[in-house]
Tab-separated table of C-alpha atoms and ligand atoms in Angstrom:
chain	number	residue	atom	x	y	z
I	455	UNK	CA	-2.995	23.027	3.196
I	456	UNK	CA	-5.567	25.178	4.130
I	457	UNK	CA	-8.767	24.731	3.770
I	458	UNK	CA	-11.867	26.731	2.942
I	459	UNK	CA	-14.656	25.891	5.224
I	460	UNK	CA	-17.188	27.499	2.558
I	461	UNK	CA	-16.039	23.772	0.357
I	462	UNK	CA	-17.773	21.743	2.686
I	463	UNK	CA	-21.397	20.587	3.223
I	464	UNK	CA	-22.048	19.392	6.938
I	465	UNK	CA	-20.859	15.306	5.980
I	466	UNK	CA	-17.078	17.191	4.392
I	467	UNK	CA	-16.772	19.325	7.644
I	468	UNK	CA	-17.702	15.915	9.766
I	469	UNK	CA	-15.251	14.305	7.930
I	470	UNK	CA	-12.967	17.153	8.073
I	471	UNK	CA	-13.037	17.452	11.866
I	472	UNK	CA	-12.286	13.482	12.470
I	473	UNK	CA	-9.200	14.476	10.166
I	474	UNK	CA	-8.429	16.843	12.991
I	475	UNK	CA	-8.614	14.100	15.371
I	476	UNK	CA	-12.242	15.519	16.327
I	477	UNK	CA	-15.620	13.926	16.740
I	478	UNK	CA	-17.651	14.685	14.004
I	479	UNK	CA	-20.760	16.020	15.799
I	480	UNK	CA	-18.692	18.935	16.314
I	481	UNK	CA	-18.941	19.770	12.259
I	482	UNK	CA	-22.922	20.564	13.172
I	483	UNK	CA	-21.860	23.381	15.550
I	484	UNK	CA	-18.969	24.559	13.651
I	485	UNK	CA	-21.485	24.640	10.401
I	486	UNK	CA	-24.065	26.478	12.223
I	487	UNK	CA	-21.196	29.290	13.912
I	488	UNK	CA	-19.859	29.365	9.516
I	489	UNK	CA	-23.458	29.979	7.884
I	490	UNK	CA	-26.305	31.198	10.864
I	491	UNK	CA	-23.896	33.239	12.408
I	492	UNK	CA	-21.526	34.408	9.589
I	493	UNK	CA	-18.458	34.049	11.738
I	494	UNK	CA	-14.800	34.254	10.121
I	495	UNK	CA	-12.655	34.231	12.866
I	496	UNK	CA	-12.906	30.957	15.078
I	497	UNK	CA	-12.084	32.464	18.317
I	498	UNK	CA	-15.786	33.808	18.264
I	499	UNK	CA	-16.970	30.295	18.235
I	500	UNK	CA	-16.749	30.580	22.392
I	501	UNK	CA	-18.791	27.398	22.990
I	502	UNK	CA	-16.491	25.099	20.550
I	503	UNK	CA	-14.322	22.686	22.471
I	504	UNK	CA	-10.918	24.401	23.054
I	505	UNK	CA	-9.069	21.728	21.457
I	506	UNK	CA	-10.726	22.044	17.831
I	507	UNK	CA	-10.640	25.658	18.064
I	508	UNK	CA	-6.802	25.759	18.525
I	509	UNK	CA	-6.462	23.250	16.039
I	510	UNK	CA	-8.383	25.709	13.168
I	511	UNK	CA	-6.260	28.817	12.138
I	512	UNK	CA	-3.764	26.263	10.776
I	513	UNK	CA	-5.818	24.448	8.882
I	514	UNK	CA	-8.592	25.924	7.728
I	515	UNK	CA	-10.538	29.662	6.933
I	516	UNK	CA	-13.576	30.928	5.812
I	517	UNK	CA	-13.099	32.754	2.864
I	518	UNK	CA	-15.363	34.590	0.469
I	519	UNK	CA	-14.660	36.161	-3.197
I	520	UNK	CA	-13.691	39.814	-3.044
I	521	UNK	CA	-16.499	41.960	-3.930
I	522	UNK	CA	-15.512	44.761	-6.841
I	523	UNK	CA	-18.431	46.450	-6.873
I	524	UNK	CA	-21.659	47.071	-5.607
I	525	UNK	CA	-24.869	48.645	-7.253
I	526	UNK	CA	-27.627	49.581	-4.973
I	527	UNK	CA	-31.168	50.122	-7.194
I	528	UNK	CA	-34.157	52.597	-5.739
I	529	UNK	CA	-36.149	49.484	-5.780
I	530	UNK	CA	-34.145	47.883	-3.304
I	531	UNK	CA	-32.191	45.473	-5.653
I	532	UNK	CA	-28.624	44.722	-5.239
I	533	UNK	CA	-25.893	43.864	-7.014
I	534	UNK	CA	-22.562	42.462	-6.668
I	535	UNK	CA	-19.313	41.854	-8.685
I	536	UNK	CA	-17.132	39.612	-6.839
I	537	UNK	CA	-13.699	38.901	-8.346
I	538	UNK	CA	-12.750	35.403	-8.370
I	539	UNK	CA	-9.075	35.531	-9.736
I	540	UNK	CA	-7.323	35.978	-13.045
I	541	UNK	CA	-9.612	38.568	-14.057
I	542	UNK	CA	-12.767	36.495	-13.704
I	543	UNK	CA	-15.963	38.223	-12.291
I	544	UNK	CA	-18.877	36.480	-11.428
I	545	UNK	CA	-22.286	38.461	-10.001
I	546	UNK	CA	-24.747	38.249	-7.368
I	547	UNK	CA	-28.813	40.001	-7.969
I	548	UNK	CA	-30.387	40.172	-4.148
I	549	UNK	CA	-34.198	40.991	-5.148
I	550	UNK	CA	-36.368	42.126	-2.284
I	551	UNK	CA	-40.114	41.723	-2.881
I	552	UNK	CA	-42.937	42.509	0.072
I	553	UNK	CA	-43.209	38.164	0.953
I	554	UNK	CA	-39.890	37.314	0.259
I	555	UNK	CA	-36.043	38.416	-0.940
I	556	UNK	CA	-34.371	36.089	-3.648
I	557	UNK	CA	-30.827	35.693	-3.994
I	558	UNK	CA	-29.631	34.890	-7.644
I	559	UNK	CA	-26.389	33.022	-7.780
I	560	UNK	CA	-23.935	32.250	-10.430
I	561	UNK	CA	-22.296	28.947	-10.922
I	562	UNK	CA	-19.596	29.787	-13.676
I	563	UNK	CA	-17.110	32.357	-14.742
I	564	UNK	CA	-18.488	32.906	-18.098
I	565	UNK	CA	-20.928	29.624	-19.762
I	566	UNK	CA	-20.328	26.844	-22.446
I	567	UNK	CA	-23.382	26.491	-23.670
I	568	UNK	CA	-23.668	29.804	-25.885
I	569	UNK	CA	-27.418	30.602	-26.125
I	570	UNK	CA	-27.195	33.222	-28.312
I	571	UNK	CA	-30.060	35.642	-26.681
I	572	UNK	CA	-27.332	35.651	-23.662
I	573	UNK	CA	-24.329	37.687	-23.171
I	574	UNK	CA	-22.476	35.141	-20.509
I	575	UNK	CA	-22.712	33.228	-23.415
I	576	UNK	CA	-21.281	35.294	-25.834
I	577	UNK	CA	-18.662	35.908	-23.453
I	578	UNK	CA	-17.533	32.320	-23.328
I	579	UNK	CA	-16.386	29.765	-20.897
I	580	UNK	CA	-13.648	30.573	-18.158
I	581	UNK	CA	-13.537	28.570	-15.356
I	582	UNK	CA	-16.216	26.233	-13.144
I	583	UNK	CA	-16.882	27.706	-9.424
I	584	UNK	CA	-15.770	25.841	-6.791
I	585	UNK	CA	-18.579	25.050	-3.992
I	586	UNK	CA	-16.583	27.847	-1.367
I	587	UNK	CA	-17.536	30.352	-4.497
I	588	UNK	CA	-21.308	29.343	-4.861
I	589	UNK	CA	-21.997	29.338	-1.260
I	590	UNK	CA	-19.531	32.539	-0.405
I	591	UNK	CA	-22.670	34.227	-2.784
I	592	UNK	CA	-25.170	33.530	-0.123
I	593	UNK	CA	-23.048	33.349	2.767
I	594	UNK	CA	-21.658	36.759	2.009
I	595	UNK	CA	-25.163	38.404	1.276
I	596	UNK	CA	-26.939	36.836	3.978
I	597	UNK	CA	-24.599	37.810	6.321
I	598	UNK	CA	-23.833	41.349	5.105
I	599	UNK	CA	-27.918	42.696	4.802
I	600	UNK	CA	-28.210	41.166	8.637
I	601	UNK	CA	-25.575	43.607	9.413
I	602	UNK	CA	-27.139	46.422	7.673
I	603	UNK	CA	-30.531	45.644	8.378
I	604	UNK	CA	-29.830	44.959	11.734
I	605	UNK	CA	-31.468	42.046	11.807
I	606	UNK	CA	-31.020	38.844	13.373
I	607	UNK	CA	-33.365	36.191	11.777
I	608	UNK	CA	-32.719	34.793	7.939
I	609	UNK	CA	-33.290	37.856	5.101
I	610	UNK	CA	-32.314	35.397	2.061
I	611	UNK	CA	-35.257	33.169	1.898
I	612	UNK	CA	-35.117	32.028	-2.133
I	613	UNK	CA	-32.748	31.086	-3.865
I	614	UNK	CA	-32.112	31.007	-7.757
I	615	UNK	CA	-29.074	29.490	-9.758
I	616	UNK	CA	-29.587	32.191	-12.373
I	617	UNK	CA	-26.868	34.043	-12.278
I	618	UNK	CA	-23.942	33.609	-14.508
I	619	UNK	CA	-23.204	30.286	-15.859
I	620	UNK	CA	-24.800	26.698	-16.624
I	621	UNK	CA	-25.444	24.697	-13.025
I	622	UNK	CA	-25.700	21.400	-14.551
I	623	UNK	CA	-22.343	21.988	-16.157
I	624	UNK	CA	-20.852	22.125	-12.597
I	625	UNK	CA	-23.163	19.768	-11.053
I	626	UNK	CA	-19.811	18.506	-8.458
I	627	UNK	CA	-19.612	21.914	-6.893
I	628	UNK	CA	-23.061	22.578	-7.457
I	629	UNK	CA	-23.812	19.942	-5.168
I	630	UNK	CA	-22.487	20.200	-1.687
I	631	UNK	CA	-23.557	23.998	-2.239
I	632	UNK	CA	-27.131	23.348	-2.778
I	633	UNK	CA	-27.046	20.593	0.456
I	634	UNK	CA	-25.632	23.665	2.507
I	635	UNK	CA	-28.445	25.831	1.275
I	636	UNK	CA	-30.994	23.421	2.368
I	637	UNK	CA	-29.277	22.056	5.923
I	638	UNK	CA	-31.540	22.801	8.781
I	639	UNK	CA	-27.609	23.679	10.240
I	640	UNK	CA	-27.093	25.759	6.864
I	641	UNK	CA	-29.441	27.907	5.386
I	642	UNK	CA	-32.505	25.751	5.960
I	643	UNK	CA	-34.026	26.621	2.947
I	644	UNK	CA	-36.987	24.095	1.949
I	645	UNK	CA	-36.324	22.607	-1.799
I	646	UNK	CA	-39.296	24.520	-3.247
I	647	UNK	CA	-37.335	27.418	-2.904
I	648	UNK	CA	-34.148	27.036	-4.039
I	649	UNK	CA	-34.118	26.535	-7.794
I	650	UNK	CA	-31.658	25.497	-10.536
I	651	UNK	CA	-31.885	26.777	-13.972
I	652	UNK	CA	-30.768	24.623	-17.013
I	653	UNK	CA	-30.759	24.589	-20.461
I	654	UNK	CA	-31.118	21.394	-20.017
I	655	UNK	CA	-27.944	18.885	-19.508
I	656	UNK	CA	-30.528	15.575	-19.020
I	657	UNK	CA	-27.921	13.431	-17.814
I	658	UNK	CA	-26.931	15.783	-14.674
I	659	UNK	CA	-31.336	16.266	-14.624
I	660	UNK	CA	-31.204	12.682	-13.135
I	661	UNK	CA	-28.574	13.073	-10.901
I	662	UNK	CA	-30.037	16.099	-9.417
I	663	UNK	CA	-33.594	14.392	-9.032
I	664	UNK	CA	-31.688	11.310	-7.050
I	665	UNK	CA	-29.505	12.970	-5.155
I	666	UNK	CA	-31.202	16.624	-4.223
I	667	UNK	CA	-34.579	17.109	-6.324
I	668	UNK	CA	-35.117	21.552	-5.992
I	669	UNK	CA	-37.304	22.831	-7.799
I	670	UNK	CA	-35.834	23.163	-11.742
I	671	UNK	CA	-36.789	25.969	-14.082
I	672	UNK	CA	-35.789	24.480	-17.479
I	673	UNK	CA	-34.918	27.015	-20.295
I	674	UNK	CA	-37.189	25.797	-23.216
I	675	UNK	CA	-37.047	29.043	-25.483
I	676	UNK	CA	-38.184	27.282	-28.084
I	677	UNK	CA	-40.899	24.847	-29.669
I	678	UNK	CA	-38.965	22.509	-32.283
I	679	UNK	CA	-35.483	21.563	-32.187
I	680	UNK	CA	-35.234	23.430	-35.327
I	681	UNK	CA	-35.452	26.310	-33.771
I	682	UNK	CA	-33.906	25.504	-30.185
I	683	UNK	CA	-30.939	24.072	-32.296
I	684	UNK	CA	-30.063	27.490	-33.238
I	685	UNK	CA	-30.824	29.478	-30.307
I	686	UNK	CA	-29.653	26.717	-27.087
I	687	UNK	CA	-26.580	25.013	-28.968
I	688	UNK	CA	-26.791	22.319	-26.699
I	689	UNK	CA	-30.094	21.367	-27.864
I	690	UNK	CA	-28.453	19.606	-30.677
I	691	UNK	CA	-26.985	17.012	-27.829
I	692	UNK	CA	-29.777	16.646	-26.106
I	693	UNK	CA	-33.315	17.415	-28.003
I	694	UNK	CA	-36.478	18.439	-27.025
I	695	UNK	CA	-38.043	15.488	-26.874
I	696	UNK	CA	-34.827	13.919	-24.391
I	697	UNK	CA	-35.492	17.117	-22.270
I	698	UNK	CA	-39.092	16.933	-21.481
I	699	UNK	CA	-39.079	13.183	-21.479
I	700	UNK	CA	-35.911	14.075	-18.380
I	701	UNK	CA	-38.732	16.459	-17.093
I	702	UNK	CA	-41.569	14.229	-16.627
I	703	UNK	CA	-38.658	11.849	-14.758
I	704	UNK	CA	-38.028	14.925	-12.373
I	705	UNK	CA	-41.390	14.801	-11.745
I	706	UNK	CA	-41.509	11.839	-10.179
I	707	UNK	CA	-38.223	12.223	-7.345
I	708	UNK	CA	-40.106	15.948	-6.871
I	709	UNK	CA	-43.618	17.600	-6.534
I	710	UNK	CA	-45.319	18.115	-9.865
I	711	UNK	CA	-45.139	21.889	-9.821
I	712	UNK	CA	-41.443	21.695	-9.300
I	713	UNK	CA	-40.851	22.496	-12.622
I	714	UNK	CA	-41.091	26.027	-14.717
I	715	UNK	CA	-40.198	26.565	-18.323
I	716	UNK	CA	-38.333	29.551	-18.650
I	717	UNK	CA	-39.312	31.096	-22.325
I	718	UNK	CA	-37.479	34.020	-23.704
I	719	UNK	CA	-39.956	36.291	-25.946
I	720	UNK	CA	-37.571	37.180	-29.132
I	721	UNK	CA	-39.069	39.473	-31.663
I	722	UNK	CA	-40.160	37.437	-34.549
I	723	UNK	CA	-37.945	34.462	-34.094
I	724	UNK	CA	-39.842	32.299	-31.220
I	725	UNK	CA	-42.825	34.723	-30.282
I	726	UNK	CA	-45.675	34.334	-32.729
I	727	UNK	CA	-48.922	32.482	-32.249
I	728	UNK	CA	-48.189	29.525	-34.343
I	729	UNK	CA	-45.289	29.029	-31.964
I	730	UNK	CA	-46.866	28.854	-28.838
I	731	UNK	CA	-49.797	26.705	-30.850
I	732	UNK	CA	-46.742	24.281	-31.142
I	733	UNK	CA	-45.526	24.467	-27.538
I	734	UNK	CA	-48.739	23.127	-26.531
I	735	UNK	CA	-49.006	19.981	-29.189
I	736	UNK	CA	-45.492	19.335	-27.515
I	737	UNK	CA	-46.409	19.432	-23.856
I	738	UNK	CA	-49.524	17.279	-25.003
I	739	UNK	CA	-47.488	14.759	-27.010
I	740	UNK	CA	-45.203	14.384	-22.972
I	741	UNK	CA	-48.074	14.468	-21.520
I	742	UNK	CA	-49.035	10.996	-21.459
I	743	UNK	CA	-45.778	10.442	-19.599
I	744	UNK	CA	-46.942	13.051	-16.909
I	745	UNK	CA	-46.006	15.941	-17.367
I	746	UNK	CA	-47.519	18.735	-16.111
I	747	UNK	CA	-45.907	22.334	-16.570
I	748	UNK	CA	-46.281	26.318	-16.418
I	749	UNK	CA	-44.572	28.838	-18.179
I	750	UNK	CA	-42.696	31.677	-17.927
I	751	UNK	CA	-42.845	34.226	-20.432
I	752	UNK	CA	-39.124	36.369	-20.028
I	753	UNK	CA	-38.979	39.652	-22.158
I	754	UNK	CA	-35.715	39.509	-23.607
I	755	UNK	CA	-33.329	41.681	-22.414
I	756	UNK	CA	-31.073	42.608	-25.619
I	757	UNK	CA	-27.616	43.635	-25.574
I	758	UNK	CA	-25.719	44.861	-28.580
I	759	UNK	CA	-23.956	41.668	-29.969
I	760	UNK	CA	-27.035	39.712	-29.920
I	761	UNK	CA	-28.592	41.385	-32.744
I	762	UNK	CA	-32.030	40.559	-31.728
I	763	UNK	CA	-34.898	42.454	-30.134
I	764	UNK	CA	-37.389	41.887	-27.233
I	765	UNK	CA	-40.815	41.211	-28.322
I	766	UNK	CA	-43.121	43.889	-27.855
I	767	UNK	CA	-46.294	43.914	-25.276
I	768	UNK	CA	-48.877	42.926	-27.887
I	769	UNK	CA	-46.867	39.772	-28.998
I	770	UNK	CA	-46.288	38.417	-25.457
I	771	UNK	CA	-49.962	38.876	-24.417
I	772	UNK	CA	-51.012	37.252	-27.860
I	773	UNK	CA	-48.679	34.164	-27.185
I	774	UNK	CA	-49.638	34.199	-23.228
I	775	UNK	CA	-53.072	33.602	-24.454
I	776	UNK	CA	-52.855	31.137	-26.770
I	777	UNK	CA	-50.946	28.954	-23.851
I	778	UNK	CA	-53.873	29.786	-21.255
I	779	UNK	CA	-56.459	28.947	-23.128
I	780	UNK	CA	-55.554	25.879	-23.327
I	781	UNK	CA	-54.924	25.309	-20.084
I	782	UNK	CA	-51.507	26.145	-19.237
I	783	UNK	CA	-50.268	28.194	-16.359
I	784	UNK	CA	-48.678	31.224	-17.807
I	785	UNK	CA	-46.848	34.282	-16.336
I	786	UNK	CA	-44.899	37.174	-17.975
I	787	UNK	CA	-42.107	38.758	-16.128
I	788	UNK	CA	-42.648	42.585	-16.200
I	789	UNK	CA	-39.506	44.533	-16.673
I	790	UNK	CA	-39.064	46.813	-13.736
I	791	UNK	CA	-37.524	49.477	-15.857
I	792	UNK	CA	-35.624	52.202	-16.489
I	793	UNK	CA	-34.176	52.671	-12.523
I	794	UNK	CA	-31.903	49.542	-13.164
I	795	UNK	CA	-31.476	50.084	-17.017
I	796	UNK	CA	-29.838	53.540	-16.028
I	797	UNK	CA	-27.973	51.553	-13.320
I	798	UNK	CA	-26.221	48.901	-15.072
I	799	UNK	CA	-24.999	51.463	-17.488
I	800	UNK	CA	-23.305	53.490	-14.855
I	801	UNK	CA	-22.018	50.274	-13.222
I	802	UNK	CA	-20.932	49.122	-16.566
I	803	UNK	CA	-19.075	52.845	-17.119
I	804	UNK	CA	-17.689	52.354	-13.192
I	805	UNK	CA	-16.224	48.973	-13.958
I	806	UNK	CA	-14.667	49.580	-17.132
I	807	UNK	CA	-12.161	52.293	-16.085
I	808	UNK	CA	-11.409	50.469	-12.984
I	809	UNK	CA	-11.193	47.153	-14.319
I	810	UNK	CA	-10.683	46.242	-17.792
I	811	UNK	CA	-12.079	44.385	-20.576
I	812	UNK	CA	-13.109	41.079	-18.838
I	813	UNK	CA	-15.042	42.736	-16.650
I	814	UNK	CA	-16.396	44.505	-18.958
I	815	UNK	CA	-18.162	41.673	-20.254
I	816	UNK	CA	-19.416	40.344	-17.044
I	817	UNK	CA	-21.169	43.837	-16.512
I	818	UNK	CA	-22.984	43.633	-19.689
I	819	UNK	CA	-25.159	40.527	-18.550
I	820	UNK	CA	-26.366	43.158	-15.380
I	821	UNK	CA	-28.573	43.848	-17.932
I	822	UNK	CA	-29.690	40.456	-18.356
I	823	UNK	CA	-29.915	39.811	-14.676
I	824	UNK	CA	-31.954	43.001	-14.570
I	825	UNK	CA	-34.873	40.685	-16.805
I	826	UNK	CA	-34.376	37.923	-14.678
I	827	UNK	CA	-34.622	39.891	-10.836
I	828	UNK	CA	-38.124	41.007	-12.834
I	829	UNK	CA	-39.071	37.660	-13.416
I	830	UNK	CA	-38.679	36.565	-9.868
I	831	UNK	CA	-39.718	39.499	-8.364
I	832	UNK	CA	-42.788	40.805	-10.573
I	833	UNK	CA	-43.879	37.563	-12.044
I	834	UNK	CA	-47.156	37.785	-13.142
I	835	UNK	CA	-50.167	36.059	-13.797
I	836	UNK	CA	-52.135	37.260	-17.237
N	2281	SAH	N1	-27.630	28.482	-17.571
N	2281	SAH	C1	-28.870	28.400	-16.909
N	2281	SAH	C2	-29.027	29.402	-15.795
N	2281	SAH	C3	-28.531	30.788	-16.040
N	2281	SAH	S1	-29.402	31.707	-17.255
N	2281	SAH	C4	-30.012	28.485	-17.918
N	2281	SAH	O1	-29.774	28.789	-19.066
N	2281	SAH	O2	-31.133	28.205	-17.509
N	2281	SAH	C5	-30.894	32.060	-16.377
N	2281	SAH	C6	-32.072	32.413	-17.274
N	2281	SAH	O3	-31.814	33.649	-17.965
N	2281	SAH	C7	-32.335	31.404	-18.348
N	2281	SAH	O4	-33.708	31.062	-18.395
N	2281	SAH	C8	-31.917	32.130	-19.597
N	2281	SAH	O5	-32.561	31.632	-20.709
N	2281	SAH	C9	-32.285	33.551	-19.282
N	2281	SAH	N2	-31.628	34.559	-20.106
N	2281	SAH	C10	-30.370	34.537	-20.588
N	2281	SAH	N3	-30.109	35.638	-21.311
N	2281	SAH	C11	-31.235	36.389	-21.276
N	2281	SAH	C12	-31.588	37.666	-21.840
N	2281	SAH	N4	-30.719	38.367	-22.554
N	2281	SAH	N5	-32.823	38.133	-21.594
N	2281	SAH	C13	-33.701	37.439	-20.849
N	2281	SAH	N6	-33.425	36.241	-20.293
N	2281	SAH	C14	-32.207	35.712	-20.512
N	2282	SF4	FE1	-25.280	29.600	-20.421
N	2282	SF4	FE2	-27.772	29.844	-19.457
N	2282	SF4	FE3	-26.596	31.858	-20.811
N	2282	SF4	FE4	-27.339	29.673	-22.111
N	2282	SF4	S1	-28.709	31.116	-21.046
N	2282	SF4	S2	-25.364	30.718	-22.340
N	2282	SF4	S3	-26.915	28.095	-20.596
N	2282	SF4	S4	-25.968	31.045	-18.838
C-alpha cells in the first residue's frame, strides 16, 4: 500500500522509515525536503541516503487534493476549491494583511453540528478529512505562493481551522496535522498562531489542551442556552456553563489570552443590549474559576436559506460598548466588501456549470469565509 507522506507527523514518518528498514532520524530530513521545501518527487531529495530513496516510489507519495478552482480577490485574498472525491469540495481562504498572511483551513466535507447562521451547516455532514487533506491545505498554499512570489522564506505565517467543518469533531486527523504545523521540521509555526475554532465539543477541549494547547477561538454566539440551544445545536450536549467552565481549564495547559469568543451579530435574535448585558454576568459568574476572555464581534454573513439578517452598524457598536465598558476586550470584524461579495458570486456561477449541485453548496459558504478572512484580517479594536 502506498502511503501518503502528507498522513504523517515527524514520530509516523520515524516510524514509517524503521518500517522501511531505515533509521528514524532520517524521517527529520525527509519531513523537512516534504513541507520546507515542497518536494513531490523523491529523487530531488539529493542528500537522502540512496537506500531510502530507492526504497520510496513504492511505498509512499506526496499527494495533495486537486484544486477545482481558484478565485483571486483585488485585495490579495485567495481562494481555493479542492476536490476531495465523490463530489466532496472542501475550501482554502489565504488572507494577506501588511504583518502577516493567514491561511484558513477546513477540517470536514460539509459539518454535523448545524449552526443555523452557517451554510456548511445547512449543507450537512459528508465525510471527516484525513490528516494528508488538512495539511495538503497548507502544504499546497505555502508551497504554491513561494513559487509565485518567488520567494524562498515561509509566506503562511497564521493559521486558522475556520474553514469548512467542526475541528473537534475530527480531533484524530486534526491532530498529527496541527503537530506538523507547529514542527520546527514542519511549518514551525508557534501555538499562538495557529488556532482551532469550535463550537465547542468540551470533551475533545481537554484533549487538545493536554496534548497540543493552540490558541482556541470558541464560537459562543450566544448568552443563555436558551438561545445557543437554538442557534449551536450542540449546545444542548454540552451547555454554556460546561463550555466556559472547559475554557477556564484551557486556560491553565495555555496562556490566558489563548482564548477568543467568536460572536456572530444576528439582527434581532442575539444582538441587543440586554444580550451583551448578559454575556458579561456570564463571564463574571466563570470568572471566579479564571477566566479571562475577549470578544469578537463577526457581522453575519447571510445566505439565502438562513433566513436571518446581519445586524446593522449601530447595533454592533451599541453591543461592543456595553462589553467594553465593562472591561472586556472587544473587536468587530469589518467586512471588506463588495470586491469579494461580487467574487464569490462569479465563483459560485463558475462552479455550478462546471460542477454540479454539491459543489454548489460548498461555494455558497465563500461567502461566509468572505466574513471570516475580514475578521482575521481587519479585526478591529472599537
Ligand atoms: N466549526 C468551527 C470552525 C468553523 S466555523 C466553529 O464553529 O467554530 C468558523 C467561524 O465562522 C465560527 O466562529 C462560526 O460561528 C463562523 N460562522 C459560520 N457561519 C457564519 C456566517 N454565515 N457569518 C459569519 N460567521 C459565520
Ligand atoms: Fe459546523 Fe462551525 Fe458551521 Fe457550526 S459554525 S455548522 S460548527 S462549521
Amino acid at each position: 500500500m502506498t502511503v501518503n507522506l502528507l498522513d504523517l507527523d515527524l514520530d509516523g514518518l520515524a516510524v514509517f522509515c524503521e518500517s522501511l528498514g531505515e533509521k528514524r532520524y532520517r524521517a527529520t530530513q525527509l519531513f523537512r525536503w516534504i513541507h520546507q521545501k515542497g518536494a513531490t518527487d523523491f529523487d530531488q531529495m539529493t542528500d537522502l541516503a540512496k537506500s531510502l530513496r530507492d526504497k520510496l516510489p513504492s511505498s509512499a507519495c506526496i499527494e495533495a487534493s486537486k484544486v477545482v478552482s481558484r478565485h483571486d480577490s483585488a485585495d490579495g485574498t485567495i481562494k481555493w476549491l479542492f476536490d476531495v472525491g465523490a463530489g466532496d469540495v472542501i475550501e482554502t481562504v489565504f488572507i494577506p494583511e501588511s504583518d502577516r498572511a493567514t491561511l484558513c483551513i477546513s477540517s470536514q466535507a460539509g459539518c454535523a453540528v448545524g449552526c443555523r447562521f452557517c451554510s456548511t451547516g445547512h449543507q450537512g455532514f459528508s465525510r471527516n478529512l484525513t490528516t494528508a487533506e488538512i495539511v495538503a491545505q497548507l502544504w499546497f498554499a505555502e508551497h504554491t505562493l513561494r513559487r509565485e512570489f518567488k520567494r524562498d522564506e515561509r509566506i503562511i505565517s497564521n493559521v486558522v481551522m475556520m474553514g469548512m467543518g467542526e475541528p473537534l469533531q475530527n480531533y484524530s486527523q486534526l491532530l498529527p496535522a496541527l503537530r506538523t504545523m507547529l514542527d520546527d521540521h514542519g511549518y514551525g509555526l508557534s501555538r499562538r498562531r495557529v488556532t482551532v475554532s469550535t463550537s465547542g465539543v468540551v470533551p475533545m477541549m481537554d484533549r487538545l489542551a493536554q496534548d497540543c494547547a493552540v490558541a482556541l477561538a470558541v464560537s459562543l454566539h450566544a448568552p443563555s442556552d436558551a438561545l445557543r440551544d437554538d442557534l449551536v445545536p450542540l449546545n444542548k450536549k454540552y451547555p454554556i456553563d460546561e463550555l466556559l467552565q472547559a475554557c477556564a481549564r484551557y486556560q491553565l495547559a495555555a496562556p490566558r489570552d489563548f482564548i477568543t469568543f467568536e460572536y456572530c451579530m444576528l439582527e434581532g435574535v442575539n444582538d441587543t443590549p440586554e444580550h451583551a448585558r448578559q454575556l458579561i454576568a456570564l463571564m463574571q459568574k466563570h470568572a471566579p474559576n479564571g477566566l479571562s476572555c475577549k470578544f469578537n464581534l463577526i457581522p453575519f454573513n447571510p445566505f439565502p436559506a438562513s433566513g436571518l439578517k446581519r445586524s446593522g452598524m449601530a447595533a454592533v457598536t451599541a453591543f461592543a460598548k456595553v462589553l467594553l465598558d465593562s472591561g472586556v476586550v472587544t473587536t468587530v470584524r469589518k467586512t471588506r466588501g463588495d470586491d469579494i461579495d461580487a467574487a464569490c458570486g462569479q465563483l459560485a456561477g463558475d462552479i455550478q456549470d462546471r460542477t454540479g449541485a454539491k459543489k454548489r453548496m460548498a461555494s455558497q459558504r465563500q461567502g461566509m469565509l468572505s466574513g471570516i478572512k475580514v475578521v482575521v484580517a481587519e479585526g478591529m479594536g472599537l
